[in-house]
mmCIF file of C-alpha atoms in Angstrom:
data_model
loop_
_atom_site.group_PDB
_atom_site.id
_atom_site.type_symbol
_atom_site.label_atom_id
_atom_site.label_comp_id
_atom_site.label_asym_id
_atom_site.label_seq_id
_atom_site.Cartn_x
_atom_site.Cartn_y
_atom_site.Cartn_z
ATOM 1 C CA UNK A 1143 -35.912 -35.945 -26.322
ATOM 2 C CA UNK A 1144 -33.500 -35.551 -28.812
ATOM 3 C CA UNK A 1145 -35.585 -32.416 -30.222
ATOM 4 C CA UNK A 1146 -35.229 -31.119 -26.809
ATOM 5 C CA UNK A 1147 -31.431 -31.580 -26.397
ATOM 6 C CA UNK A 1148 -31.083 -29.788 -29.535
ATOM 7 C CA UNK A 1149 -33.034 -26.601 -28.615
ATOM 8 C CA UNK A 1150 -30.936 -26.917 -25.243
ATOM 9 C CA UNK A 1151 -27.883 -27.326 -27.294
ATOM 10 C CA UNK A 1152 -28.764 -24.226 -30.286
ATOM 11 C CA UNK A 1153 -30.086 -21.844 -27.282
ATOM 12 C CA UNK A 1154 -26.616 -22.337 -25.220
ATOM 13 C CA UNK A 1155 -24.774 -22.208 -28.888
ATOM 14 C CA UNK A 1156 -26.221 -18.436 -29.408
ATOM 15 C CA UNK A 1157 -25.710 -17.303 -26.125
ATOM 16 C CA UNK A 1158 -22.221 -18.138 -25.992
ATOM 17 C CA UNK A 1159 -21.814 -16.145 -29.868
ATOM 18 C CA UNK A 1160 -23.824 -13.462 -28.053
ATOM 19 C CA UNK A 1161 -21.380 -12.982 -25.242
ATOM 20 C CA UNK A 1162 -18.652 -13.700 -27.381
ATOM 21 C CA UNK A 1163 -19.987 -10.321 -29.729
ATOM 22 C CA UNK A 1164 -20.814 -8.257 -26.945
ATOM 23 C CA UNK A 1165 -17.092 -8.611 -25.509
ATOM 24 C CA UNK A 1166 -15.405 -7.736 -28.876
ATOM 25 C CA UNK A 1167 -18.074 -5.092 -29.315
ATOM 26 C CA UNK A 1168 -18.106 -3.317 -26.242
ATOM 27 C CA UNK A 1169 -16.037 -5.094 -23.931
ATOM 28 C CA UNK A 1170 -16.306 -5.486 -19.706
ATOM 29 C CA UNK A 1171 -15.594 -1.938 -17.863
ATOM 30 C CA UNK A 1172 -14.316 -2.913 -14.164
ATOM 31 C CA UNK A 1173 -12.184 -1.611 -11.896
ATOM 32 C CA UNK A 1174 -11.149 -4.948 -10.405
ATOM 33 C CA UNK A 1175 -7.474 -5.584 -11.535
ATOM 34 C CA UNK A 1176 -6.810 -1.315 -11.240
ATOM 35 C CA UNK A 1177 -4.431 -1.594 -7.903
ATOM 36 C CA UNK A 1178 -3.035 -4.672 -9.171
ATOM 37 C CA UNK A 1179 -2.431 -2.838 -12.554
ATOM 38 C CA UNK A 1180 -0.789 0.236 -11.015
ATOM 39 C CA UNK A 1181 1.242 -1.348 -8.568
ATOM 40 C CA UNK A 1182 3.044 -3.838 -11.314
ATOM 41 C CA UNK A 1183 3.580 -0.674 -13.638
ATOM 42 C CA UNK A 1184 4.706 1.393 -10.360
ATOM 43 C CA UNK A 1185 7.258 -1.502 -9.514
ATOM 44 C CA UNK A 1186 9.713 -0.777 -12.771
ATOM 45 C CA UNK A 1187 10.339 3.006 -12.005
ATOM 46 C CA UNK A 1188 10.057 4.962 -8.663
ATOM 47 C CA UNK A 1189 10.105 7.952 -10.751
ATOM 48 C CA UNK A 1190 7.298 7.453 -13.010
ATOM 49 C CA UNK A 1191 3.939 6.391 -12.068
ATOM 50 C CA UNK A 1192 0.611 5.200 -13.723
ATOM 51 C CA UNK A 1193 -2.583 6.208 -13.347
ATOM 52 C CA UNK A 1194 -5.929 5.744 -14.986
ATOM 53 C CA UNK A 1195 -9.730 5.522 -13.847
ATOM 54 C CA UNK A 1196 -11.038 2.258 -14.916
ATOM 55 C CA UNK A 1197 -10.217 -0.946 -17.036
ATOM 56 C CA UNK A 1198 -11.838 -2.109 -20.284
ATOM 57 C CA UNK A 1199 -11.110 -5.682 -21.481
ATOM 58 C CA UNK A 1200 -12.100 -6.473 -24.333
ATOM 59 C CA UNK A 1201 -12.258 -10.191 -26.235
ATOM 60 C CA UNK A 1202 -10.207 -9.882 -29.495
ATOM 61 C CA UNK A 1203 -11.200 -13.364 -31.654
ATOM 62 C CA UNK A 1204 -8.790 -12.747 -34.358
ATOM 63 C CA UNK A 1205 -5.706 -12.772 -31.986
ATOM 64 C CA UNK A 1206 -7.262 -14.973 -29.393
ATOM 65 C CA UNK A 1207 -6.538 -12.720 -26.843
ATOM 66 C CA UNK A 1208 -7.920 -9.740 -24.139
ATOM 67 C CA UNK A 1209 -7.114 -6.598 -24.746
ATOM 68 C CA UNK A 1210 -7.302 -4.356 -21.433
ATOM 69 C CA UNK A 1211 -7.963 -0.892 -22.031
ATOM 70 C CA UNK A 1212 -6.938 1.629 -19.223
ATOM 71 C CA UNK A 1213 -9.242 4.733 -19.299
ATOM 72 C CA UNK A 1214 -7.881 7.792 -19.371
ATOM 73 C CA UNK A 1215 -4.321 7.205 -18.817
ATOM 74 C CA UNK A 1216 -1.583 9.152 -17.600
ATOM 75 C CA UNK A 1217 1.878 9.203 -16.520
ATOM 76 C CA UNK A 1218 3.548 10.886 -13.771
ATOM 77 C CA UNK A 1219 7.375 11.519 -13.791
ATOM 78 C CA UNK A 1220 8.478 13.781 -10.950
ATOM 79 C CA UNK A 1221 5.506 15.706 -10.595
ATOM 80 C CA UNK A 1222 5.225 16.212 -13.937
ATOM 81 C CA UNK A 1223 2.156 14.847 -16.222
ATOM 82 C CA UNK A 1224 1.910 13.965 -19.300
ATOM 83 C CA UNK A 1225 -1.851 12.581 -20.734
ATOM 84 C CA UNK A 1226 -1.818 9.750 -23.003
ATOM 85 C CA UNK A 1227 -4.562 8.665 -25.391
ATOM 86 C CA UNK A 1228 -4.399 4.900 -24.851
ATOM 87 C CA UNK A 1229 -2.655 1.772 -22.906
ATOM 88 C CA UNK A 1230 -3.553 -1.104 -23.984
ATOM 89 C CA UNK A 1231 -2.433 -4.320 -22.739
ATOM 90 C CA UNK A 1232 -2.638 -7.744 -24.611
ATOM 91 C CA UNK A 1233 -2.653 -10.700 -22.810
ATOM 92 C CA UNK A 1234 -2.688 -14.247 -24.967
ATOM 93 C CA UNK A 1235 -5.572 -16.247 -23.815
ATOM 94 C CA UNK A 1236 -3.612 -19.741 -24.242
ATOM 95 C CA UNK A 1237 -1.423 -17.728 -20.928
ATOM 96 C CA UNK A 1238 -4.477 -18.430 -18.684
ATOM 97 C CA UNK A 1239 -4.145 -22.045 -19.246
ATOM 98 C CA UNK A 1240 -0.221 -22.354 -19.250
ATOM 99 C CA UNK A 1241 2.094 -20.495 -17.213
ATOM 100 C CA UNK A 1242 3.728 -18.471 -19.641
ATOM 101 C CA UNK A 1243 4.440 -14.893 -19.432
ATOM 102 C CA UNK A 1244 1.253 -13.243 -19.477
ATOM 103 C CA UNK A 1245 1.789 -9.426 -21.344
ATOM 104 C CA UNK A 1246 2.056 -10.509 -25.075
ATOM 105 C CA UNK A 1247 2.560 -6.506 -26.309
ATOM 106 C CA UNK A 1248 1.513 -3.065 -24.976
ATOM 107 C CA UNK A 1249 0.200 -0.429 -27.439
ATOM 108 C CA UNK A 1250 0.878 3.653 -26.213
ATOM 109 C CA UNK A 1251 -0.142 6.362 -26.987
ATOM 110 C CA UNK A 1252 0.090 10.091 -26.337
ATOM 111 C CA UNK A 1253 -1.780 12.918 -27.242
ATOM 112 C CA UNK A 1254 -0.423 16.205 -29.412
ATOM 113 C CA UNK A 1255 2.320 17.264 -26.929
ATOM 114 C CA UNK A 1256 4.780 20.129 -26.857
ATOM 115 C CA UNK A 1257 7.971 19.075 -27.847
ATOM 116 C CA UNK A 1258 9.626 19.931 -24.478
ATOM 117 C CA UNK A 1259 7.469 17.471 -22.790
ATOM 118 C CA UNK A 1260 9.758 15.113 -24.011
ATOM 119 C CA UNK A 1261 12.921 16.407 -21.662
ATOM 120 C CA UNK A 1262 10.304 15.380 -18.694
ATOM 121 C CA UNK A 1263 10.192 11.596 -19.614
ATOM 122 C CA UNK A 1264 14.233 11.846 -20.657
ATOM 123 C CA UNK A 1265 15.095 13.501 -17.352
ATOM 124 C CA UNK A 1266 14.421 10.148 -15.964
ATOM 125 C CA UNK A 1267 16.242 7.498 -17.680
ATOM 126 C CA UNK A 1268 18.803 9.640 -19.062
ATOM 127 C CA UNK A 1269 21.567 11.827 -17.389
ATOM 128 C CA UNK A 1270 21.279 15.158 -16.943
ATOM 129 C CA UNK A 1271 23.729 16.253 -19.097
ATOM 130 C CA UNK A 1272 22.139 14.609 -22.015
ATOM 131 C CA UNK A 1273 19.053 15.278 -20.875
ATOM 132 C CA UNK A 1274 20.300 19.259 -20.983
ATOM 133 C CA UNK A 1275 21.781 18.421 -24.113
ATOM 134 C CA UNK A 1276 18.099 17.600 -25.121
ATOM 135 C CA UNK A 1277 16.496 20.726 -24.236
ATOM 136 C CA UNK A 1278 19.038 22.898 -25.801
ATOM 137 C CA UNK A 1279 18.349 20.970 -29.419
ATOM 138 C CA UNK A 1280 14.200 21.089 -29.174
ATOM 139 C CA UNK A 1281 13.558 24.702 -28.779
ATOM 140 C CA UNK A 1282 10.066 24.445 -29.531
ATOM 141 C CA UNK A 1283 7.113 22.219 -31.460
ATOM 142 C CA UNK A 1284 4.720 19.444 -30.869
ATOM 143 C CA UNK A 1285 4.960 15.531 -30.638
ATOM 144 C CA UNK A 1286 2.604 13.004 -31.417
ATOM 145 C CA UNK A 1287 2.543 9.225 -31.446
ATOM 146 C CA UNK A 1288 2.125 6.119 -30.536
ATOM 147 C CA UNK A 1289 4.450 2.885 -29.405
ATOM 148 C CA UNK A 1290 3.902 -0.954 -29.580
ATOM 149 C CA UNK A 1291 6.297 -3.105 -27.173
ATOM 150 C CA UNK A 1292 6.052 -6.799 -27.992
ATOM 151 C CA UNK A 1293 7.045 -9.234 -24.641
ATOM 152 C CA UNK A 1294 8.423 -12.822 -24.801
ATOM 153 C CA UNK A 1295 7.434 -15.492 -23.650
ATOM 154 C CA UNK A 1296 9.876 -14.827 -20.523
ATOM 155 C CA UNK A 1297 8.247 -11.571 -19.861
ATOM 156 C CA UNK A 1298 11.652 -9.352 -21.391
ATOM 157 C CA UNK A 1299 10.800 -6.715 -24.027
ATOM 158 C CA UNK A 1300 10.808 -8.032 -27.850
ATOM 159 C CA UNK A 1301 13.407 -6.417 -30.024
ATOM 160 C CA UNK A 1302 10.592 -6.080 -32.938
ATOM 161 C CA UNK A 1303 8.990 -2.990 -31.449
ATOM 162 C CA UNK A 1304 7.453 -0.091 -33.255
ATOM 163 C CA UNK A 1305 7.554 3.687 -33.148
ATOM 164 C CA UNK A 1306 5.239 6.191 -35.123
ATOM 165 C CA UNK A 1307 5.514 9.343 -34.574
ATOM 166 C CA UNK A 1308 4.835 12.643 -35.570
ATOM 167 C CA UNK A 1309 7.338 15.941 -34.957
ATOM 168 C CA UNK A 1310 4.913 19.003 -36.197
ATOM 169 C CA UNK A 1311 6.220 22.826 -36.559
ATOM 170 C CA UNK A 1312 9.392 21.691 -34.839
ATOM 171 C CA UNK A 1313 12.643 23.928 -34.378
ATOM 172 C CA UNK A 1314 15.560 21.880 -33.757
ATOM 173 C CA UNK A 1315 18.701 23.791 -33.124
ATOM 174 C CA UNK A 1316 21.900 21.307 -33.966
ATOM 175 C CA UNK A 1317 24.749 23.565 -33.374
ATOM 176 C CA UNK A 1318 24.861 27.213 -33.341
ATOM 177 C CA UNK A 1319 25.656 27.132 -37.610
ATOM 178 C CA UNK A 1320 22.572 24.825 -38.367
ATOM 179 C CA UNK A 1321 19.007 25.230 -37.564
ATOM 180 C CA UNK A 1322 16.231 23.316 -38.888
ATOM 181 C CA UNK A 1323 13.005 25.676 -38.127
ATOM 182 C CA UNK A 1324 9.499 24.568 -39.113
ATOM 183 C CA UNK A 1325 10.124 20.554 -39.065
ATOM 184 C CA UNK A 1326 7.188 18.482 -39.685
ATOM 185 C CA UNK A 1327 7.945 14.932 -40.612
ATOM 186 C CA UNK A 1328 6.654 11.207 -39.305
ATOM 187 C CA UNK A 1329 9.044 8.973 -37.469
ATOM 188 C CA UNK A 1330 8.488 5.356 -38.151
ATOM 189 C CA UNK A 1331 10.826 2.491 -36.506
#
């Protein structure tokens, strides 16, 4: 008997390290929390919207927590598009359990873009006359990078978040007595 309980017991011991690998490995594809997704990120702007194809979540055992993956992300902000490489989302799994806030930090990123792209996300959130302000600086160039937006426990946005960044071949016009042409430098914050 005891023999037997142990087989029971080592068989139910791999399977669980088995699912355990294959979630950190390759993760779950669904497209079960997708509306839910969208309509959450759709809620904080009417302007900009999110869209994607399908959700990856993936088990990550050093951080004990999910990480959800949307595929093929991208943002629209008045009819404008702009492709990202990757959102993902990273949700504690100790939040499942308590009812804490459950968005521990959100990684983006975005895809070698023209430098002007940026005026379309600005035109948003800023006013126009910055916004014009803006366009008249970035002439021309190309943006790459990627941001990391911690959340407390509350659900606000942490003040320890991160920007890298890359301006390439950029031609940033200051005032009409200093130009900077040919700027390629990382940003880090």
């Amino acid at each position: 008997m005891v023999k037997f309980l142990f087989k029971i017991l080592s068989i139910l011991i791999i399977i669980i390290i088995f699912i355990i690998a294959y979630l950190s490995y390759f993760g779950l594809e669904t497209d079960r929390f997708d509306d839910l997704i969208k309509k959450k990120a759709n809620e904080v702007n009417q302007n900009a919207q999110l869209d994607f194809n399908k959700t990856k979540i993936h088990l990550n055992t050093k951080e004990l927590n999910l990480a959800v993956k949307l595929q093929n992300p991208k943002i629209i902000i008045k009819n404008n598009e702009i492709i990202l490489s990757k959102i993902n989302l990273f949700l504690p799994l100790k939040s499942f359990i308590t009812s804490d806030f459950l968005l521990q930090k959100a990684e983006i990123a975005f895809f070698k873009n023209d430098i002007e792209d940026l005026t379309k996300i600005t035109n948003v959130f800023l006013p126009r006359i910055i916004n014009k302000q803006i366009k008249k600086i970035f002439s021309k160039g190309e943006m790459e990078g990627e941001f990391v937006i911690p959340f407390n426990a509350d659900g606000t946005v942490g003040e320890n978040y991160e920007i890298n960044a890359k301006v390439i071949n950029a031609d940033i016009n200051i005032n009409s007595d200093l130009k900077i042409n040919n700027l390629s430098t990382d940003i880090k914050y």
